[in-house]
Amino acid sequence: MTRIKIKIRVIRVIIRVIRVAEKMIDVKHIAKLARLGLTKEEEKKFETELSSILDFVEKLKEVKTENIEPTAQATGVFNVFRESQAHPICQDEKMKEDILKNAPNKEGRYFKVKRVLE
Amino acid sequence: MLLNELTITQAQQGLKNKKFSAVELTEAVFGQIKKSDKEIHAYLSLNEKGALAQAKEIDGQIAKGKDLPQLAGIPAAIKDNILVRGLRCTAGSKILENFVAPYDATVIEKLKQAGAVILGKTNMDEFAMGSSTENSAFGPTKNPSDLQRVPGGSSGGSAAAVAAHEAICALGSDTGGSIRQPASFCGVVGLKPTYGAVSRFGLMAMASSLDQIGPIAKTVEDCQIIFEAIKGKDELDSTSTESNRKSGIKNQEPSRLDGLKIGIPKEYFAKGIDEKVEKTVNKAIDKFIELGAKVKEITLPHTEYALACYYIIMPSEVSANLARYDGIKYGTSAASDSRQSALSILDVYLKTRQEGFGKEVRRRIMLGTYALSAGYYDAYYLKAQKVRTLIKQDFDKAFEKVDLILTPTSPTPAFKIGEKIEDPVKMYLSDIYTVPVNLAGLPALSLPCGKAGQLPVGLQIIGPHFGEALIFEAASAFEKSA
């Protein structure tokens, strides 16, 4: 009798853990995808903040959207083509120099990047 | 009247009649900036030398008796996420602290061609993410009506500059209310044009399906003058389009609005609205009736889902757009720190973005990355895009019955600095009336319609796609009757 009770209690705890876990965001994983470094405290803070925002957007689930097309562009423009030619703006040599001036690391007329392949 | 307090139209008149020179006008504005901007902090950087050189050139043209372009000699402030060649452009972020714009945005090219004088760059929430300008990495802007309060955001610097007469007019950008809400908080006029009506080439992208550049000015007429100068298709922004829609009111005096059909969405006057704001806006609606407009209640049933929809779509697009700030092409970079030479490329990304971005920006990048990540795309992003369709359809249906829609711009007047900064959701609610307009790609203008105590209240006029002319007509009639 007591064994069954304990089993039921264990199952209940497991269900609760799963429920909480479902709502929890894997902040570390998301931060890596986003290429954002986070401190330990920030990880914790984001976890609660993001969950509260997600609770807020949960509201969308109430809306029935079967057979509704998604809207990505509200004024109906799509597939705008142009000639495959360099724009005159690309002829501006001074601009090219100014663009490179903003580079944190460069060599000659190139952006300098850390080794990509190990 | 002081020169810096003039409207565009008044200043144009004065310049044409040689009552003062463009240099004098520009100097008067810089005089005001030096007097009051220490307190207000509307500007992040000034272009005094360049502005005076531009003004001098205009004076030369006036002396020669040349025909003057639309904005000749008019001093304008530019939000710091719009590129002006040779000027620093930070978007209110530490990551772009030392970035110098290598070219002009299309709107800047157009303003320069129209003769406008560029005063400097105005403060904003970092990368336009915020509703109070408190998210700027360089400190908040204060509301000229009450220095304890926020000017709204994200174009808070532009709105405050115009309100404090530190500029004759300004440009802002609006993704979810960032022109209209600060215009409302500061008691000036701001227009978010139809999606695509103004080129965004040279605007730092935030949420590309929502972003628009627009004017902030002292009067409706001034707003229209700037809008006319900057609008139009641009081959450098494939989402830009030409608009040919004409005004909808015909055969009547310009000061009357007979026959105009106005809708009042009942969902915008529900819980959460400040009592004084509601009263002020209702009085404004009565004024429209006096002017001859026919007012009726309408319904936009999906309004309550707009904010949730926005807070999926916007951060998703933000997370993609802000991937470009990687510490390689521009901006502050962990790689340029000599002590960090052993860092791998992944570490450079992680550290650059950790140190360069502020809290709200990182919060939204995280939220967007989550919404777009494997397994969640359908539940969040796709779902939100479908709800967006329903929100747009609400407006489509409403515009079958009415010409324009009137609402408050924001549920409250300007709030206190620090009041909402710790609670993101509470902060997001201040955009509840402006966000649906961006989701539907519509044009909308905020104009002052009275005060709640000492604080300005804004009235929002929403029009159908490319209905700017009609909005201006109605707003102008209201403004003149006040």
XYZ file of C-alpha atoms in Angstrom:
600
model
C 0.000 0.000 0.000
C 2.648 2.514 1.053
C 4.830 1.371 -1.834
C 2.126 2.248 -4.287
C 1.701 5.617 -2.607
C 5.425 6.296 -2.876
C 5.399 5.233 -6.527
C 2.522 7.583 -7.252
C 4.339 10.379 -5.499
C 7.525 9.718 -7.499
C 5.580 9.704 -10.734
C 3.949 12.991 -9.778
C 7.317 14.569 -9.083
C 8.656 13.350 -12.414
C 5.655 14.796 -14.235
C 6.193 18.125 -12.511
C 9.887 18.146 -13.440
C 8.995 17.422 -17.064
C 6.423 20.209 -17.066
C 8.913 22.715 -15.671
C 11.580 21.519 -18.084
C 9.239 22.000 -21.021
C 8.849 25.650 -20.130
C 12.528 26.144 -19.402
C 14.688 27.442 -22.148
C 18.108 25.967 -22.704
C 19.735 29.362 -22.361
C 23.269 28.070 -22.879
C 22.355 26.410 -26.159
C 20.457 29.448 -27.462
C 23.293 31.788 -26.461
C 25.721 29.676 -28.439
C 23.455 29.705 -31.505
C 23.204 33.493 -31.135
C 26.978 33.818 -30.621
C 26.404 35.698 -27.375
C 28.728 35.212 -24.442
C 26.893 35.126 -21.099
C 28.047 35.157 -17.497
C 26.562 32.656 -15.036
C 24.325 35.346 -13.507
C 23.140 36.427 -16.934
C 22.236 32.842 -17.790
C 19.963 32.737 -14.737
C 18.504 36.164 -15.372
C 17.733 35.406 -19.024
C 16.068 32.168 -18.017
C 13.457 33.953 -15.886
C 13.093 36.972 -18.173
C 12.686 34.942 -21.336
C 10.148 32.649 -19.679
C 8.064 35.617 -18.598
C 8.102 37.004 -22.148
C 7.236 33.563 -23.523
C 4.342 33.319 -21.074
C 3.173 36.620 -22.479
C 3.301 35.465 -26.111
C 1.647 32.174 -25.176
C -1.574 34.083 -25.883
C -1.115 33.450 -29.599
C -2.114 29.832 -29.089
C -5.713 30.961 -28.491
C -6.010 32.141 -32.093
C -7.334 29.679 -34.651
C -5.067 29.841 -37.707
C -6.013 26.792 -39.781
C -6.117 27.725 -43.472
C -4.601 31.137 -42.790
C -1.631 32.107 -44.949
C 1.323 33.703 -43.154
C 2.136 37.351 -43.917
C 5.774 38.306 -44.318
C 5.221 41.511 -46.257
C 2.204 43.672 -45.649
C 1.877 45.719 -48.837
C 1.980 42.843 -51.302
C 5.333 43.509 -52.991
C 7.337 40.392 -53.803
C 10.243 39.210 -55.943
C 11.705 42.527 -56.981
C 14.411 41.995 -59.581
C 17.141 44.235 -60.919
C 19.839 43.950 -63.554
C 22.802 41.947 -62.369
C 25.150 44.911 -62.556
C 27.289 46.690 -60.008
C 25.593 49.854 -58.784
C 27.480 53.108 -59.543
C 27.937 53.467 -55.776
C 30.522 50.666 -56.065
C 32.757 52.902 -58.214
C 33.313 55.229 -55.281
C 36.953 54.576 -54.322
C 36.837 56.899 -51.340
C 33.901 54.956 -49.991
C 35.824 51.703 -50.241
C 38.621 53.266 -48.209
C 36.161 54.545 -45.623
C 34.540 51.131 -45.298
C 37.931 49.568 -44.593
C 38.767 52.289 -42.080
C 36.007 50.867 -39.873
C 37.559 47.383 -39.838
C 38.954 46.359 -36.447
C 41.691 44.328 -38.163
C 42.848 44.599 -41.731
C 45.791 43.967 -43.966
C 46.103 46.096 -47.063
C 42.675 46.127 -48.666
C 41.478 43.023 -46.827
C 39.591 42.319 -43.644
C 41.744 40.218 -41.364
C 39.912 37.274 -39.814
C 40.951 34.733 -37.201
C 41.690 31.233 -38.389
C 38.350 29.596 -39.278
C 39.532 25.984 -39.720
C 41.419 24.359 -36.874
C 9.961 84.937 -32.024
C 13.335 83.222 -31.795
C 14.634 81.767 -35.061
C 15.068 78.257 -33.657
C 11.386 78.206 -32.700
C 10.174 78.664 -36.275
C 8.427 75.968 -38.276
C 9.794 74.893 -41.662
C 7.202 76.996 -43.478
C 7.940 80.089 -41.373
C 11.697 79.634 -41.757
C 11.361 79.226 -45.533
C 9.382 82.461 -45.682
C 11.978 84.328 -43.639
C 14.860 83.036 -45.749
C 13.080 83.913 -48.979
C 12.294 87.438 -47.780
C 15.853 87.823 -46.479
C 14.695 88.542 -42.943
C 17.555 86.341 -41.768
C 20.189 84.131 -43.355
C 20.494 80.350 -43.310
C 23.679 80.752 -41.265
C 21.801 82.825 -38.674
C 19.050 80.226 -38.518
C 21.544 77.386 -38.043
C 23.469 79.386 -35.444
C 20.251 80.038 -33.521
C 19.557 76.310 -33.373
C 23.089 75.513 -32.175
C 22.692 78.309 -29.615
C 19.662 76.488 -28.200
C 21.478 73.148 -28.266
C 24.307 74.646 -26.202
C 21.806 76.137 -23.791
C 19.566 73.163 -23.134
C 21.091 69.931 -24.405
C 23.304 69.351 -21.382
C 20.080 68.670 -19.520
C 17.989 67.097 -22.241
C 20.692 65.048 -23.981
C 18.855 64.775 -27.279
C 22.080 64.628 -29.299
C 24.849 62.050 -29.373
C 27.042 64.037 -31.762
C 26.938 67.426 -33.465
C 27.894 68.421 -36.999
C 28.347 72.134 -36.337
C 31.117 72.820 -38.831
C 29.461 70.833 -41.595
C 26.059 72.381 -40.880
C 27.383 75.935 -41.031
C 29.191 75.179 -44.297
C 25.926 73.832 -45.759
C 24.032 76.903 -44.519
C 26.640 79.215 -46.044
C 26.238 77.509 -49.389
C 22.461 78.007 -49.231
C 22.993 81.689 -48.407
C 25.156 81.912 -51.515
C 22.314 80.503 -53.613
C 19.836 82.922 -52.028
C 22.155 85.866 -52.783
C 22.338 84.775 -56.422
C 18.537 84.748 -56.522
C 18.380 81.054 -57.393
C 15.225 79.002 -57.003
C 15.443 77.293 -53.659
C 14.750 73.600 -53.132
C 12.009 72.559 -50.649
C 14.133 72.388 -47.513
C 16.786 75.003 -48.332
C 18.555 76.062 -45.138
C 16.295 74.074 -42.809
C 18.233 72.587 -39.857
C 17.345 68.931 -39.318
C 18.387 66.402 -36.663
C 18.960 62.782 -37.682
C 18.379 59.687 -35.567
C 21.664 57.934 -34.966
C 20.743 54.759 -36.842
C 20.630 56.592 -40.196
C 23.952 56.942 -42.026
C 25.307 60.398 -42.808
C 28.573 60.141 -44.692
C 31.590 61.121 -42.609
C 29.647 61.332 -39.342
C 29.803 58.882 -36.478
C 26.809 56.550 -36.412
C 26.377 54.536 -33.225
C 22.712 53.448 -33.106
C 23.043 54.157 -29.376
C 25.300 51.110 -29.026
C 28.749 50.586 -27.583
C 29.470 48.123 -30.378
C 29.412 50.998 -32.903
C 30.948 53.614 -30.622
C 33.579 54.568 -33.202
C 31.824 53.662 -36.447
C 31.957 56.381 -39.103
C 29.366 56.134 -41.871
C 31.070 55.527 -45.248
C 28.058 56.650 -47.304
C 24.771 58.560 -47.074
C 21.442 56.844 -46.533
C 19.048 57.520 -49.423
C 16.915 59.749 -47.153
C 20.013 61.806 -46.297
C 20.955 62.145 -49.951
C 17.411 63.363 -50.601
C 17.449 65.784 -47.659
C 20.789 67.192 -48.800
C 19.483 67.605 -52.335
C 16.488 69.431 -50.902
C 18.898 71.812 -49.152
C 18.444 70.659 -45.544
C 21.209 71.388 -43.055
C 22.306 68.351 -41.005
C 22.681 69.394 -37.342
C 23.839 66.136 -35.809
C 22.793 62.694 -34.653
C 20.166 62.098 -32.015
C 20.004 59.719 -29.089
C 17.962 56.531 -29.234
C 17.398 53.199 -27.551
C 20.200 50.885 -28.625
C 19.501 49.686 -32.195
C 15.999 51.203 -31.806
C 14.988 48.648 -29.196
C 13.025 50.364 -26.493
C 10.216 52.778 -25.713
C 12.004 55.303 -23.501
C 15.539 56.016 -24.826
C 16.786 54.571 -21.515
C 18.393 51.707 -23.440
C 20.943 54.014 -25.069
C 24.515 53.021 -24.189
C 25.248 56.736 -23.839
C 22.645 57.654 -21.204
C 18.951 58.545 -21.467
C 17.334 61.582 -23.092
C 14.957 63.607 -20.935
C 11.510 64.838 -21.829
C 11.560 68.624 -22.400
C 8.069 68.888 -20.809
C 9.300 67.293 -17.577
C 12.946 66.398 -17.060
C 12.043 63.616 -14.626
C 10.294 61.777 -17.433
C 11.299 59.829 -20.527
C 10.825 61.335 -24.006
C 9.564 57.984 -25.282
C 11.487 55.876 -27.743
C 13.181 54.690 -29.590
C 13.426 58.009 -31.520
C 13.391 59.890 -28.199
C 16.355 62.112 -29.102
C 14.747 63.264 -32.358
C 11.391 64.033 -30.696
C 13.016 65.812 -27.740
C 15.258 67.871 -30.057
C 12.242 69.148 -32.010
C 10.182 69.772 -28.838
C 13.054 71.691 -27.181
C 13.614 73.778 -30.353
C 17.059 72.226 -30.716
C 16.066 71.376 -34.304
C 13.448 72.635 -36.734
C 12.650 69.063 -37.729
C 14.070 65.560 -37.481
C 14.115 62.076 -38.913
C 13.292 59.015 -36.854
C 12.594 55.354 -37.539
C 9.557 53.354 -36.497
C 9.390 49.567 -36.107
C 6.622 49.308 -33.511
C 5.878 52.937 -32.621
C 9.345 54.466 -32.350
C 8.385 57.695 -34.156
C 4.779 58.076 -32.964
C 5.151 57.249 -29.269
C 8.020 59.730 -28.628
C 6.222 62.347 -30.759
C 3.200 61.827 -28.511
C 5.256 62.004 -25.268
C 7.063 65.183 -26.378
C 4.086 67.009 -27.907
C 5.263 67.076 -31.537
C 4.028 65.565 -34.817
C 5.456 62.289 -36.122
C 4.624 60.159 -39.153
C 5.274 56.492 -39.740
C 4.800 56.191 -43.507
C 3.364 53.138 -45.279
C 5.783 50.218 -45.326
C 7.961 50.799 -48.389
C 6.970 54.445 -48.976
C 10.420 55.657 -47.900
C 13.713 53.965 -48.795
C 15.573 52.358 -45.931
C 18.927 52.135 -47.669
C 21.397 53.353 -45.031
C 19.093 52.718 -42.085
C 20.522 50.153 -39.688
C 18.106 47.249 -40.005
C 16.214 46.154 -36.915
C 13.130 44.157 -38.022
C 13.060 44.359 -41.796
C 9.389 43.519 -42.343
C 8.399 46.404 -40.028
C 11.045 49.184 -40.175
C 10.200 52.555 -41.741
C 11.920 55.967 -41.693
C 9.718 59.008 -41.114
C 9.649 62.683 -40.117
C 9.193 64.341 -36.728
C 8.260 68.032 -36.834
C 6.388 70.846 -35.099
C 3.378 70.880 -37.422
C 1.475 68.555 -39.738
C 2.441 70.705 -42.706
C 6.141 70.415 -41.820
C 5.811 66.655 -41.543
C 4.269 66.546 -44.983
C 7.037 68.689 -46.492
C 9.704 66.295 -45.195
C 7.725 63.221 -46.216
C 7.384 64.567 -49.769
C 11.135 65.172 -49.859
C 12.186 61.682 -48.701
C 9.556 59.318 -50.159
C 9.722 57.293 -53.349
C 11.086 54.122 -54.885
C 14.807 53.522 -54.569
C 16.613 50.766 -56.399
C 18.876 50.340 -53.384
C 15.889 49.227 -51.278
C 13.880 46.570 -53.094
C 11.001 46.890 -50.612
C 10.461 50.553 -51.516
C 7.551 51.455 -53.789
C 6.107 54.471 -55.543
C 2.748 55.580 -54.192
C 0.194 57.299 -56.388
C -2.822 57.333 -54.148
C -4.619 60.663 -54.124
C -6.389 62.257 -51.224
C -9.902 61.015 -50.504
C -11.730 64.214 -49.603
C -13.031 66.133 -52.601
C -14.740 69.427 -53.390
C -14.651 71.160 -50.074
C -12.934 73.839 -48.042
C -9.531 72.747 -46.721
C -10.562 73.518 -43.136
C -13.578 71.160 -43.190
C -13.829 67.379 -43.122
C -17.395 66.933 -44.419
C -18.053 63.435 -45.650
C -14.937 61.954 -44.089
C -15.715 58.634 -42.422
C -13.784 57.945 -39.230
C -13.660 54.683 -37.303
C -13.017 54.379 -33.578
C -11.864 50.870 -32.668
C -13.495 49.896 -29.394
C -10.578 47.591 -28.499
C -8.282 50.631 -28.167
C -10.334 52.116 -25.354
C -10.359 49.010 -23.176
C -8.552 48.396 -19.896
C -5.090 49.832 -19.356
C -5.761 53.268 -20.812
C -5.048 56.294 -18.605
C -8.241 58.151 -17.732
C -6.900 61.563 -18.718
C -5.562 60.237 -22.018
C -8.959 58.735 -22.811
C -10.737 62.005 -21.978
C -8.348 64.079 -24.100
C -8.621 61.758 -27.077
C -12.425 61.683 -26.822
C -12.448 65.478 -26.914
C -10.331 65.354 -30.057
C -12.791 62.926 -31.641
C -15.627 65.385 -30.873
C -13.625 68.043 -32.698
C -13.548 65.849 -35.812
C -17.339 65.578 -35.607
C -17.579 69.385 -35.383
C -15.427 69.594 -38.502
C -17.990 67.513 -40.377
C -16.547 64.001 -40.128
C -18.853 61.041 -39.559
C -17.580 59.006 -36.631
C -18.548 55.415 -35.920
C -17.397 52.621 -33.695
C -15.547 49.799 -35.437
C -13.961 46.583 -34.264
C -10.445 45.256 -34.788
C -11.007 41.926 -33.039
C -7.404 40.627 -33.131
C -5.971 43.700 -31.432
C -5.342 41.811 -28.207
C -2.929 39.476 -30.015
C -0.915 42.167 -31.773
C 1.678 42.715 -29.073
C 2.331 38.992 -28.614
C 2.583 38.627 -32.400
C 5.027 41.543 -32.555
C 7.190 40.135 -29.769
C 7.804 37.023 -31.852
C 8.248 38.552 -35.300
C 10.373 41.523 -34.245
C 12.974 39.674 -32.119
C 13.205 36.926 -34.745
C 14.119 39.457 -37.411
C 16.358 41.286 -34.931
C 18.324 38.117 -34.212
C 18.987 37.667 -37.935
C 19.782 41.322 -38.685
C 22.128 41.806 -35.760
C 24.209 38.770 -36.701
C 26.268 41.194 -38.799
C 27.810 42.758 -35.692
C 30.518 40.157 -35.391
C 33.597 42.237 -34.627
C 35.095 41.581 -38.065
C 33.840 44.123 -40.573
C 33.270 47.073 -38.241
C 32.621 48.053 -34.678
C 34.383 47.324 -31.444
C 35.904 43.880 -31.479
C 37.394 41.555 -28.915
C 39.948 40.707 -31.603
C 41.471 44.182 -31.571
C 42.364 43.829 -27.901
C 46.040 42.788 -27.981
C 45.708 40.886 -24.688
C 43.163 38.659 -26.403
C 45.321 37.530 -29.307
C 44.914 33.876 -28.344
C 41.142 33.965 -28.843
C 39.572 31.619 -31.380
C 37.121 32.995 -33.918
C 34.163 31.690 -31.884
C 35.521 33.415 -28.777
C 35.844 36.646 -30.747
C 32.158 36.461 -31.666
C 31.034 35.563 -28.161
C 33.106 38.202 -26.408
C 32.538 40.999 -28.936
C 28.780 40.574 -28.739
C 28.739 40.060 -24.971
C 30.613 43.299 -24.371
C 29.254 45.348 -27.259
C 25.494 44.812 -26.902
C 23.346 46.120 -24.048
C 20.810 44.190 -22.023
C 17.651 44.731 -24.075
C 19.411 43.987 -27.362
C 20.792 40.739 -26.006
C 17.398 39.854 -24.558
C 15.761 40.245 -27.972
C 18.518 38.397 -29.825
C 18.060 35.507 -27.393
C 14.291 35.547 -27.749
C 14.468 35.662 -31.545
C 17.103 32.958 -31.776
C 14.910 30.772 -29.575
C 11.787 31.434 -31.669
C 13.634 30.550 -34.869
C 15.543 27.552 -33.499
C 14.903 23.985 -34.603
C 11.609 22.647 -33.296
C 10.147 26.014 -32.364
C 9.837 27.786 -35.729
C 6.289 26.566 -36.461
C 5.020 27.157 -32.944
C 6.318 30.696 -32.741
C 7.431 32.456 -35.928
C 5.043 30.813 -38.379
C 2.151 31.074 -35.930
C 2.885 34.779 -35.426
C 3.028 35.376 -39.206
C -0.434 33.793 -39.498
C -1.852 35.914 -36.695
C -0.303 38.866 -38.507
C -2.497 38.031 -41.500
C -5.597 38.200 -39.275
C -4.525 41.545 -37.811
C -4.011 42.920 -41.313
C -7.402 41.580 -42.413
C -9.059 43.385 -39.473
C -7.725 46.661 -40.865
C -8.634 45.739 -44.473
C -12.217 45.131 -43.396
C -12.333 48.351 -41.377
C -11.090 50.398 -44.333
C -13.961 49.086 -46.434
C -16.242 51.065 -44.116
C -14.148 54.043 -43.002
C -11.481 56.363 -44.481
C -9.362 56.817 -41.367
C -9.066 55.356 -37.874
C -8.486 57.433 -34.727
C -6.883 56.067 -31.555
C -4.687 57.278 -28.722
C -0.986 56.970 -29.662
C -0.006 55.510 -26.292
C -2.125 54.373 -23.322
C -0.345 56.762 -20.937
C 1.498 60.069 -21.108
C 5.309 60.110 -20.614
C 6.307 57.945 -17.657
C 9.094 58.543 -15.139
C 12.699 57.634 -15.914
C 13.373 54.247 -14.294
C 9.683 53.419 -13.870
C 9.528 50.520 -16.345
C 13.120 49.694 -17.132
C 13.289 46.587 -14.915
C 10.117 45.026 -16.312
C 10.357 44.323 -20.057
C 6.727 43.269 -20.493
C 5.446 46.435 -18.787
C 7.684 48.510 -21.059
C 6.393 46.647 -24.147
C 2.786 47.575 -23.249
C 3.440 51.261 -23.984
C 3.480 50.333 -27.694
C 0.158 48.514 -27.649
C -1.638 51.024 -29.945
C 1.219 51.551 -32.389
C 2.448 47.990 -32.986
C -0.618 46.724 -34.974
C -0.034 49.486 -37.543
C 3.491 48.225 -38.295
C 2.293 44.624 -38.520
C -0.252 45.718 -41.143
C 2.262 48.023 -42.933
C -0.077 51.016 -42.647
C 0.747 54.725 -42.423
C -0.070 56.521 -39.159
C 0.587 59.935 -37.703
C 0.699 61.092 -34.101
C -0.190 64.692 -33.352
C -0.675 66.565 -30.089
C -4.345 66.710 -29.057
C -4.163 68.192 -25.559
C -2.573 67.578 -22.213
C -2.894 65.308 -19.217
C -1.775 67.729 -16.508
C 1.523 69.119 -17.843
C 2.120 66.214 -20.178
C 1.309 66.100 -23.885
C -1.162 63.522 -25.215
C -0.948 62.219 -28.779
C -3.757 61.319 -31.154
C -2.978 58.598 -33.686
C -4.523 58.815 -37.153
C -4.224 55.566 -39.093
C -4.811 55.439 -42.853
C -5.003 52.733 -45.519
C -1.837 51.746 -47.416
C -0.348 54.832 -49.118
C -3.087 57.017 -47.596
C -0.629 59.612 -46.243
C -2.222 62.497 -48.147
C -5.585 61.832 -46.545
C -4.009 61.559 -43.086
C -2.267 64.908 -43.597
C -5.482 66.527 -44.764
C -7.463 65.384 -41.722
C -4.635 66.090 -39.267
C -4.113 69.542 -40.694
C -7.806 70.461 -40.382
C -7.780 69.280 -36.758
C -4.567 71.156 -35.980
C -5.909 74.412 -37.414
C -9.154 74.128 -35.484
C -7.363 73.756 -32.146
